[in-house]
Amino acid sequence: MRTYDERLGRAIAGSAFPSPVAEFLADLGNTAMAVPVLAVALGWAAWCARRAREPRWWLPPLAAAVAMAVVPALVVPFKALIDRPGPPGPLSGESGFFPSGHAATAAVAYGAAALLLHPFLRPRLRRPLLVAVAVLNVAVAAGLVRRGYHWPLDTVASWCLCGPLLWTVLKVLEVTWSDRSGQVDRSRAARDASG
C-alpha cells in the first residue's frame, strides 16, 4: 500500500496543478485559517440557540471546541509513533508526516462548523454546505500532496482519526437540539406567512 501511496503522491506532486493554488489550499488547513472559521460558527450557533432559549445552548459549541482541542492530542502521538518520512519537497529529509495535522485541522474545524450551522440554515442550503465542506477538505488534501507536504494516505488517515470526533459533535447536536430543525423551520414558516 505504501508503494501505491507514494506513487500517487509523486504523480500529484508532479502534476500541472498550479503551485500557488495548491499552496493556498494547503494553507486552508492551518490553524490560523481554519480555527477562526470554527470560532465564528461557535459564536453564531451559541447566539442563535441562546436567543431561541435553548436550555443547553452552550453544549454543542462546547463539544465542537473540545473536538478541535483534541486534534493535536490525537495527531501528535501518531506522528511520533509512526515517524513516517515526508515526500520529496520542501520538507524532505524530515519525518513525522503521518497523519496530517493540517488535514485533521481542516476536517474538524470546517466539519464542526458545518454541523453547528446546519440546524439554523434553510433546508435548501443544508446539503450544499455539507458538500462544500467535503469538497474543501479534499481540496486541502490535494494542496498538501501537490506541494509535497504530505503523502495521500497521511491525509486519509487524518480523516479517519477525525471522523469519530465529528460523529461525537453530531451526536451532541442530535441530543441537545433534537427538535431544533423543526423549530427553525416552523418559525421561518410563521414569519413568511405573516410577512
Backbone as a ProteinNet text record, in pm:
[ID]
protein_1_A
[PRIMARY]
MRTYDERLGRAIAGSAFPSPVAEFLADLGNTAMAVPVLAVALGWAAWCARRAREPRWWLPPLAAAVAMAVVPALVVPFKALIDRPGPPGPLSGESGFFPSGHAATAAVAYGAAALLLHPFLRPRLRRPLLVAVAVLNVAVAAGLVRRGYHWPLDTVASWCLCGPLLWTVLKVLEVTWSDRSGQVDRSRAARDASG
[TERTIARY]
83.2	0	87.7	196.8	285.2	342.5	372.9	426.1	325.4	200.2	95.5	70.8	74.8	55.6	165	288.3	399.1	397.3	356.5	344.6	238.2	122.6	15.3	60.8	128.6	177.9	273.6	364	458.7	386	285.2	208.6	134	75.1	1.9	100.1	211.2	310.7	370.2	382.2	438.5	335.3	210.2	103	112.6	30.1	28.7	-56.4	-113.2	-195.7	-110.7	-157.6	-74.2	-28.8	99	155.1	94.5	71.9	13.5	-126.4	-204.7	-338.6	-325.4	-234.3	-212.5	-165.4	-78.9	-30.4	-145.5	-231.9	-348.1	-438	-463.6	-549	-485.3	-354.8	-285.5	-294.8	-283.6	-290.7	-427.6	-531.2	-664.3	-670.5	-569.9	-561.1	-482.2	-425.1	-354.1	-453	-408.5	-496	-531.1	-439.1	-464.8	-578.8	-606	-715.5	-841.9	-827.2	-942.9	-1009.3	-930.7	-987.6	-1073.5	-1035.7	-1125.3	-1261.4	-1263.1	-1391.4	-1477.4	-1414.7	-1487.9	-1533	-1447.9	-1483.5	-1605.9	-1613.2	-1730.9	-1855	-1842.8	-1956.5	-1997.8	-1900.3	-1930.9	-2012	-1963.6	-2032.9	-2171.3	-2184.4	-2314.5	-2414.4	-2370.4	-2459.2	-2500.9	-2407.2	-2440.3	-2538.7	-2515.9	-2605.5	-2746.4	-2755	-2886.1	-2959.4	-2888.7	-2951.9	-2993.4	-2910.5	-2946.3	-3066.5	-3066.5	-3178.9	-3309.1	-3296	-3413.3	-3447.7	-3376.3	-3398.2	-3379.3	-3281.4	-3245.6	-3184.7	-3230.3	-3179.2	-3029.2	-2978.6	-2835.3	-2771.7	-2791	-2743.3	-2592.1	-2522.6	-2377.2	-2312.8	-2389.4	-2329.3	-2277.2	-2352.5	-2295.7	-2172.2	-2172.8	-2049.2	-1931.7	-1959.6	-1853.1	-1800	-1889.6	-1846.9	-1758.9	-1795.4	-1714.6	-1578.7	-1575.5	-1448	-1358.4	-1416.5	-1338	-1284.7	-1367.6	-1322.3	-1200.3	-1204.6	-1090.7	-968.4	-986.7	-875.1	-814.5	-893	-845.3	-758.8	-772.3	-699.1	-549.2	-480.3	-336.1	-308.5	-397.9	-378.7	-389.3	-461.8	-470.2	-355.4	-328.4	-233.9	-88.4	-49	92	145.7	73.9	127.9	144.2	50.5	63.5	184.3	206.6	324.1	452.3	460.1	580	593.1	483.2	485.3	521.4	460.6	480	605.7	632.8	756.1	781.8	678.9	690.8	770.1	862.8	935.1	842.1	871.5	789.7	822.6	738.2	762.8	874.8	925.4	1023.9	958.3	1024.5	967.9	1033.3	962.8	1024.2	1062.4	1001.6	1030.2	1098.2	1154.9	1217.7	1332.8	1353	1456.7	1402.3	1282.8	1221	1125.4	1076.9	982.9	870.6	774.2	658.8	546.1	521.5	421.7	286.7	280.6	158.3	100.7	-20.6	-115.5	-90.8	-166.8	-150.7	-226.4	-154.2	-218.9	-303.9	-258.7	-335.9	-467.8	-463.4	-586.7	-681.5	-627.6	-710.8	-773.3	-694	-745.6	-858.9	-837.5	-940.8	-1066.4	-1049.2	-1165.1	-1250.2	-1187	-1264.3	-1316.3	-1233.7	-1278.2	-1393.7	-1376	-1481.6	-1599.3	-1569.7	-1678	-1764.3	-1702.3	-1779	-1855.1	-1794.1	-1864.8	-1990.4	-1978.9	-2095.7	-2203.2	-2162.1	-2259.8	-2330.8	-2256.8	-2318.7	-2416.5	-2382.7	-2467.7	-2586.8	-2574	-2675	-2818.1	-2846.1	-2985	-3042.8	-2955.9	-3003	-3019.4	-2982.1	-2991.1	-3124.8	-3160.6	-3277.9	-3251.2	-3353	-3332.5	-3260.5	-3285.9	-3222	-3073	-3024.5	-2882.3	-2803	-2871	-2802.6	-2713.7	-2768.6	-2689	-2573.6	-2596.3	-2481.7	-2369.1	-2403.4	-2299.7	-2216.9	-2282.1	-2209.3	-2123.4	-2176.7	-2099.1	-1979	-2000.3	-1890.3	-1779.2	-1815.5	-1714.7	-1637.7	-1707.2	-1638.5	-1541.8	-1587	-1501.1	-1382.3	-1407.2	-1299.9	-1193.3	-1235.2	-1138.2	-1058.1	-1122.2	-1048.6	-949.9	-990.8	-902.6	-782.4	-804.8	-692.6	-594.8	-646.8	-560.6	-482.7	-550	-482.8	-372.8	-400	-298.8	-178.2	-203.6	-94.3	-6	-70.1	5.9	76.9	7.3	66.1	190.3	187.5	301.7	412.9	390.1	493.1	500.9	392.9	391.3	348.8	273.2	222.7	204.6	200.1	159.4	6.4	-58	-205.2	-260.5	-198.7	-252.5	-236.9	-145.8	-134.9	-265.6	-322.4	-446.3	-565.5	-567.3	-677.7	-677.6	-560.1	-550.5	-607.4	-583.5	-637.9	-789.6	-845.8	-992.8	-1046.9	-976.5	-1020.7	-1012.8	-909	-896.8	-1003.6	-1035.5	-1127.6	-1273.6	-1300.2	-1438.4	-1509	-1447.8	-1513.7	-1535.2	-1445.3	-1464.7	-1588.4	-1600.9	-1717.3	-1845.7	-1836.2	-1951.9	-1998.7	-1904.9	-1939.4	-2008.2	-1955	-2020.4	-2162.2	-2179	-2311	-2405.4	-2360.2	-2445.6	-2484.9	-2391.1	-2424.6	-2529.8	-2513.9	-2613.9	-2750.6	-2754	-2881.4	-2950.5	-2872.8	-2931	-2974.5	-2891.5	-2918.5	-3025.3	-3016.8	-3110	-3197.1	-3247.3	-3318.5	-3433.4	-3502.4	-3613.3	-3580.6	-3454	-3411.7	-3448.5	-3424.9	-3451.2	-3598.6	-3684.3	-3828	-3869.1	-3810.1	-3843.2	-3801.3	-3682.3	-3634.3	-3724.6	-3757.8	-3844.4	-3981.9	-4036.3	-4168.8	-4166	-4059.5	-4054	-4038.1	-3960.6	-3946.7	-4078.7	-4147.8	-4276.8	-4375.4	-4372.1	-4461.2	-4425.9	-4294.8	-4253	-4293.2	-4271.5	-4305.7	-4455.4	-4535	-4680.7	-4730.7	-4663.9	-4711.1	-4654.5	-4544.2	-4479.7	-4500.2
-119.5	0	125.9	118.5	234.6	268.6	165.2	188	262.5	218	284.2	426.1	442.8	575.3	670.9	625.6	712.6	738.5	638.3	657.2	761.9	751.4	850	988.1	993.3	1120.7	1189.6	1112.6	1170.9	1219.8	1144.4	1186	1316.6	1328.8	1451.8	1567.8	1543.6	1649.5	1697.5	1608.7	1646.7	1689.4	1704.3	1739.9	1886.7	1923.3	2060.7	2153.1	2100.9	2184.2	2301.3	2423.1	2539.8	2541.6	2562.1	2564.4	2671	2794.1	2894.1	2854.7	2793.7	2748.9	2635.4	2541.7	2430.6	2481.4	2581.7	2639.4	2703.2	2776.3	2837	2729.6	2623.6	2515.4	2447.8	2423.8	2364.5	2455.4	2585.9	2682.5	2685.1	2642	2637.8	2537.7	2450.5	2357.7	2411.6	2530	2592.9	2630.2	2622.1	2663	2811.8	2891.5	3035.9	3065.1	2972.8	2992.7	2918.8	2794.8	2709.7	2739.2	2762.6	2782.3	2908.9	3021.6	3136.8	3109.3	3027.1	2990.6	2915.1	2820.4	2747.2	2840.3	2934.6	3027.5	3110.6	3156.3	3232.4	3144.4	3019.9	2927.5	2897.1	2881.5	2858.2	2973.7	3094.6	3212.6	3228.9	3209.1	3227.6	3122.1	2996.5	2888.9	2910.9	2952.3	2978.8	3094.6	3200	3315.4	3276.9	3203	3161.7	3071.7	2977.4	2885	2956.3	3047.6	3123.3	3212.9	3273.5	3359.8	3279.5	3152.2	3064.6	3002.3	3042.6	2996.6	2845.1	2793.3	2652.3	2635	2535.2	2521.1	2491.1	2411.8	2380.9	2436.8	2563.3	2629.1	2621	2609.4	2612.6	2477.5	2367.8	2235.3	2201.2	2220.5	2189.2	2272.9	2404.8	2478.8	2430.2	2393.7	2341.4	2209	2121.7	1993.1	2014.9	2110.9	2139.6	2196.6	2283.5	2341.2	2233.4	2142.9	2033.4	1941.8	1913.9	1830.3	1893	2023.6	2092	2084.2	2097.2	2091.6	1951.8	1849.6	1711.7	1674.8	1748.6	1714.8	1696.7	1791.1	1768.7	1648.9	1624.6	1511.2	1377.9	1376.3	1256.2	1247.5	1357.8	1357.6	1344.8	1420	1425.1	1288.4	1212.6	1080.8	986.2	989.9	905.3	946.3	1076.2	1123.7	1069.9	1077	1030	878.2	807.1	661.6	606.5	660.5	607.8	666	793.8	859.3	838.6	858.2	836.5	949.2	915.7	1020	1093.8	1218.2	1300	1278.1	1328.6	1317	1410.6	1388	1482.7	1620	1719.2	1853.2	1942.7	2046.3	2145.7	2091.5	1980.3	1925.5	1789.4	1756.3	1624.6	1611.2	1488.9	1463.2	1465.3	1518.3	1519.6	1401.4	1376.2	1266.2	1312.5	1223.3	1256.5	1316.8	1261	1317.5	1246.6	1133.6	1053.9	1054.9	1102.7	1163.1	1312.8	1373.6	1516.1	1601.4	1685.5	1778	1881.3	1925.8	2023.9	1964.6	1841	1776.9	1753.2	1715.7	1693.4	1824.4	1930.3	2061.5	2106.2	2092.2	2131.5	2047.5	1916.7	1827.4	1864.1	1884.9	1913.5	2056.7	2151.8	2291.6	2317.6	2280.8	2307.9	2212.9	2087.7	1991.6	2028.4	2062.6	2101.5	2231.3	2324.8	2449.9	2420.7	2332.5	2297.6	2229.3	2140.3	2072.4	2170.5	2267.3	2366.8	2456.9	2492.8	2583.9	2512.7	2384.6	2306	2328	2318.4	2333.2	2473.8	2571.5	2709.5	2757.2	2674.8	2712.9	2672.7	2739.8	2697.7	2558.2	2476.4	2338.8	2329	2421.1	2411.9	2444.8	2502.2	2535.3	2430	2337.9	2242.7	2146.1	2082.4	1985.3	2053.3	2167.8	2233.6	2268.7	2305.2	2334.8	2210.2	2098	1975.1	1929.8	1943.3	1908.4	2001.7	2131	2227.3	2194.9	2154	2119.3	1993.9	1896	1775	1809.9	1892	1932.9	2013.9	2101.4	2182	2093.2	1989.8	1900.7	1820.6	1778.4	1709.5	1807	1932.1	2032.8	2061.1	2068	2087.3	1971	1849.2	1731.4	1735.6	1771.2	1780.2	1885.6	1998.6	2102.8	2057.2	1984.6	1934.6	1835.5	1748.7	1648.9	1715.4	1804.2	1871.8	1951.9	2015.9	2096.6	2013.4	1883.2	1796.3	1801.2	1839.6	1843.4	1710.1	1630.6	1502.1	1403.9	1276	1169.8	1162	1106.3	1096.4	1024.9	913.6	840.8	916.9	1011.9	1096.5	1172.5	1221.8	1299.5	1208.1	1092.5	997.4	950.2	925.3	884.2	992.6	1117.2	1227.1	1226.7	1203.7	1197.5	1082.8	970.3	855.5	885.8	954.8	992.7	1093.5	1184.7	1292.7	1254.7	1148.9	1103	1081.8	1008.8	991.3	1123.2	1218.9	1349	1419	1419.3	1483.6	1406.4	1274	1193.2	1229.7	1250.8	1289.8	1425.4	1520.9	1652	1636.6	1555.2	1531.4	1471.5	1375.5	1312.5	1412.6	1497.2	1601	1694.8	1731.2	1816	1748.1	1621.8	1549.5	1542.1	1515.5	1503.7	1639.2	1739.9	1871.5	1947.8	1945.4	2022.9	1931	1824.3	1722	1777.7	1875.8	1932	2070.6	2108.7	2241.4	2267.1	2168.8	2186	2216.2	2142.1	2165.6	2301.4	2344.4	2475.4	2586.5	2575.2	2677.3	2682.5	2564.7	2560.3	2618	2584.8	2636.6	2787.7	2838.6	2982.9	3057.8	3002.7	3066.3	3063.7	2951.2	2940.1	3040.9	3057.6	3154.3	3295.9	3328.4	3461.1	3486.3	3385.9	3400.6	3420.9	3351.2	3360.8	3497.1	3551.6	3679.8	3798.2	3777.7	3891.9	3890.1
0	0	0	73.8	81.5	-56.7	-134.6	-268.7	-356	-350.4	-429.5	-380.1	-248.5	-189.4	-237.4	-234	-274.8	-425.5	-501.8	-646.9	-677.6	-611.8	-631.2	-584.1	-470.7	-419	-514.1	-572.8	-668.9	-794.4	-836.8	-955	-929.2	-811.9	-777.9	-762.5	-695.3	-674.5	-806	-902.7	-1031.5	-1133.7	-1091.3	-1184.2	-1225.6	-1321.8	-1373.1	-1287.1	-1179.4	-1091	-1041	-1055.5	-1022.2	-875.7	-856.5	-721.1	-630.4	-678.8	-589.1	-539.7	-626.3	-586	-485.2	-511.7	-419.3	-283.2	-283.7	-157.3	-79.5	-149.5	-84.6	-23.7	-99.6	-48.9	72.1	66.2	180.2	302.6	279.7	390.4	457.5	387.2	448.9	563.5	574.1	685.5	803.2	789.7	902.1	1011.4	1134.9	1244.8	1234.2	1182	1168.5	1071.8	979.9	883.9	928.1	971.9	999.1	1133.5	1236	1369.5	1378	1315.7	1319	1252.6	1148.3	1086.3	1187.4	1257	1360.5	1472.4	1512.1	1620.7	1583.7	1460.4	1415.9	1421.1	1374.8	1378.1	1521.8	1611.5	1753.4	1810.5	1784.7	1836.3	1778.7	1649.1	1585.5	1631.3	1639.6	1685	1829.9	1913.8	2054.3	2065.1	1987.4	1991	1944.8	1835.5	1784.1	1882.2	1941.7	2036.2	2164.3	2210.7	2332.6	2305.8	2189	2150	2139.7	2098.7	2088.9	2224	2327.1	2463.8	2479.3	2409	2424.5	2563.2	2640	2776.9	2783.8	2692.1	2693.1	2566.1	2540.3	2419.5	2404	2514	2517	2486.4	2495.5	2484.8	2344.5	2236	2104	2068.6	2092.7	2065.7	2151	2274.8	2360.8	2305.3	2260.3	2203.2	2080.4	1996.9	1877.4	1915.9	2015.6	2060.8	2121.3	2199.2	2257.5	2147.1	2047.1	1935	1868	1848.8	1786.6	1877.1	2006.5	2100.9	2108.7	2079.1	2086.5	1964.9	1855.5	1732.6	1757.9	1819.8	1841.6	1932.4	2029.2	2119.2	2045	1934.5	1851.5	1751.6	1685.9	1574.5	1621.3	1719.7	1761	1805.7	1889.4	1926.9	1807.1	1712.8	1594.1	1510.3	1497.5	1422.8	1486	1618.9	1689.2	1680	1690.8	1689.5	1551.9	1448	1312.6	1249.2	1272.7	1226.8	1077	996.7	852.2	787	700	626.3	530.8	510.4	421.7	275.7	189.2	45.3	1.4	-120.7	-172.3	-185.1	-142.1	-147	-45.4	-5.1	83.6	220.8	262.6	394.7	387.3	271.8	257.3	356	399.5	499.7	641.1	658.1	790.7	801.7	923.2	943	1033.8	1055.6	1138.5	1056.3	939.4	848.8	854.9	922	924.5	1064.3	1081.5	988.7	972.7	883.8	855.5	956.8	1025.8	1119	1047.2	929.6	853.1	804.8	755.2	708.6	825.9	941.2	1059.4	1107.4	1108.4	1149.4	1057.6	927.8	831.2	848.9	864.4	877.1	997.9	1111.8	1233.5	1234.3	1198.3	1203.2	1107.7	980.9	882.9	900.5	936.6	958.5	1077.5	1188.9	1308	1284.5	1211.7	1179.7	1098.9	1000.2	918.6	1002.6	1092.2	1178	1270.2	1323.1	1411.1	1336.3	1213.9	1136.9	1073.7	1049.6	978.1	1027.9	1159.7	1204.2	1185.2	1169.4	1159.6	1015.6	921.1	780.1	720	614.7	539	482.8	473.6	426.5	292	201.2	69.4	73.5	183	196.1	272.3	337.4	424.1	346.7	246.5	170.4	97	30.8	-34.3	63.5	186.5	286	316.1	337.3	368	249.5	128.8	9.4	-3.6	21	11.3	111.1	230.9	331.4	288.5	233.3	184.8	71.6	-22.8	-134.1	-82.2	13.1	71.2	134.7	206.7	270.8	168.4	61.8	-45.5	-110.2	-127.2	-186.6	-96.6	33.8	127.2	113.8	111	97	-34.5	-142.7	-272.8	-269.6	-205.9	-193.7	-112.7	-5.3	78.6	2.3	-74.8	-151.7	-269.5	-339.1	-455.8	-417.3	-301.6	-257.9	-194.5	-177.6	-121	30.2	95.3	241.7	301.8	225.5	275.6	162.4	200	109.6	114.7	13.6	16.2	140	180.4	295.8	427.6	432.5	551.9	573.6	464.3	474.8	501.5	437.2	459.4	604.6	659.5	799.9	891.9	858.8	939.8	937.6	820.4	811.9	896.3	894	973.7	1123.2	1165	1306.3	1346.8	1257.1	1290.9	1273.5	1201.6	1185.4	1319.1	1413.2	1543.1	1619.3	1601.3	1667.2	1611.6	1479.4	1417.4	1449.1	1455.9	1491.5	1633.1	1724.9	1862.2	1864.1	1787.9	1779.3	1725.4	1623.3	1566.1	1669	1746.2	1847.5	1956.3	1996.7	2095.7	2038	1911.7	1846.1	1843.6	1807.1	1799.2	1933.5	2038.1	2171.8	2224.8	2205	2263.2	2186.6	2056.2	1975	1890.3	1951.2	1874.9	1792.8	1843.7	1766.3	1712.1	1715.3	1669.8	1523.4	1439.1	1296.7	1272.5	1339.2	1323.6	1376.3	1488.4	1543.1	1448.6	1392.7	1299.7	1178	1122.6	1005.1	1036.1	1153.2	1190.2	1210	1274.1	1297.2	1165	1070.8	940.3	863.5	872.9	803.6	861.2	993.6	1056.5	1014.1	1008.4	963.2	819.6	733.7	592.6	573.7	652.9	639.6	688.9	791.6	845.9	770.9	698.7	634	490.8
[MASK]
+++++++++++++++++++++++++++++++++++++++++++++++++++++++++++++++++++++++++++++++++++++++++++++++++++++++++++++++++++++++++++++++++++++++++++++++++++++++++++++++++++++++++++++++++++++++++++++++++++

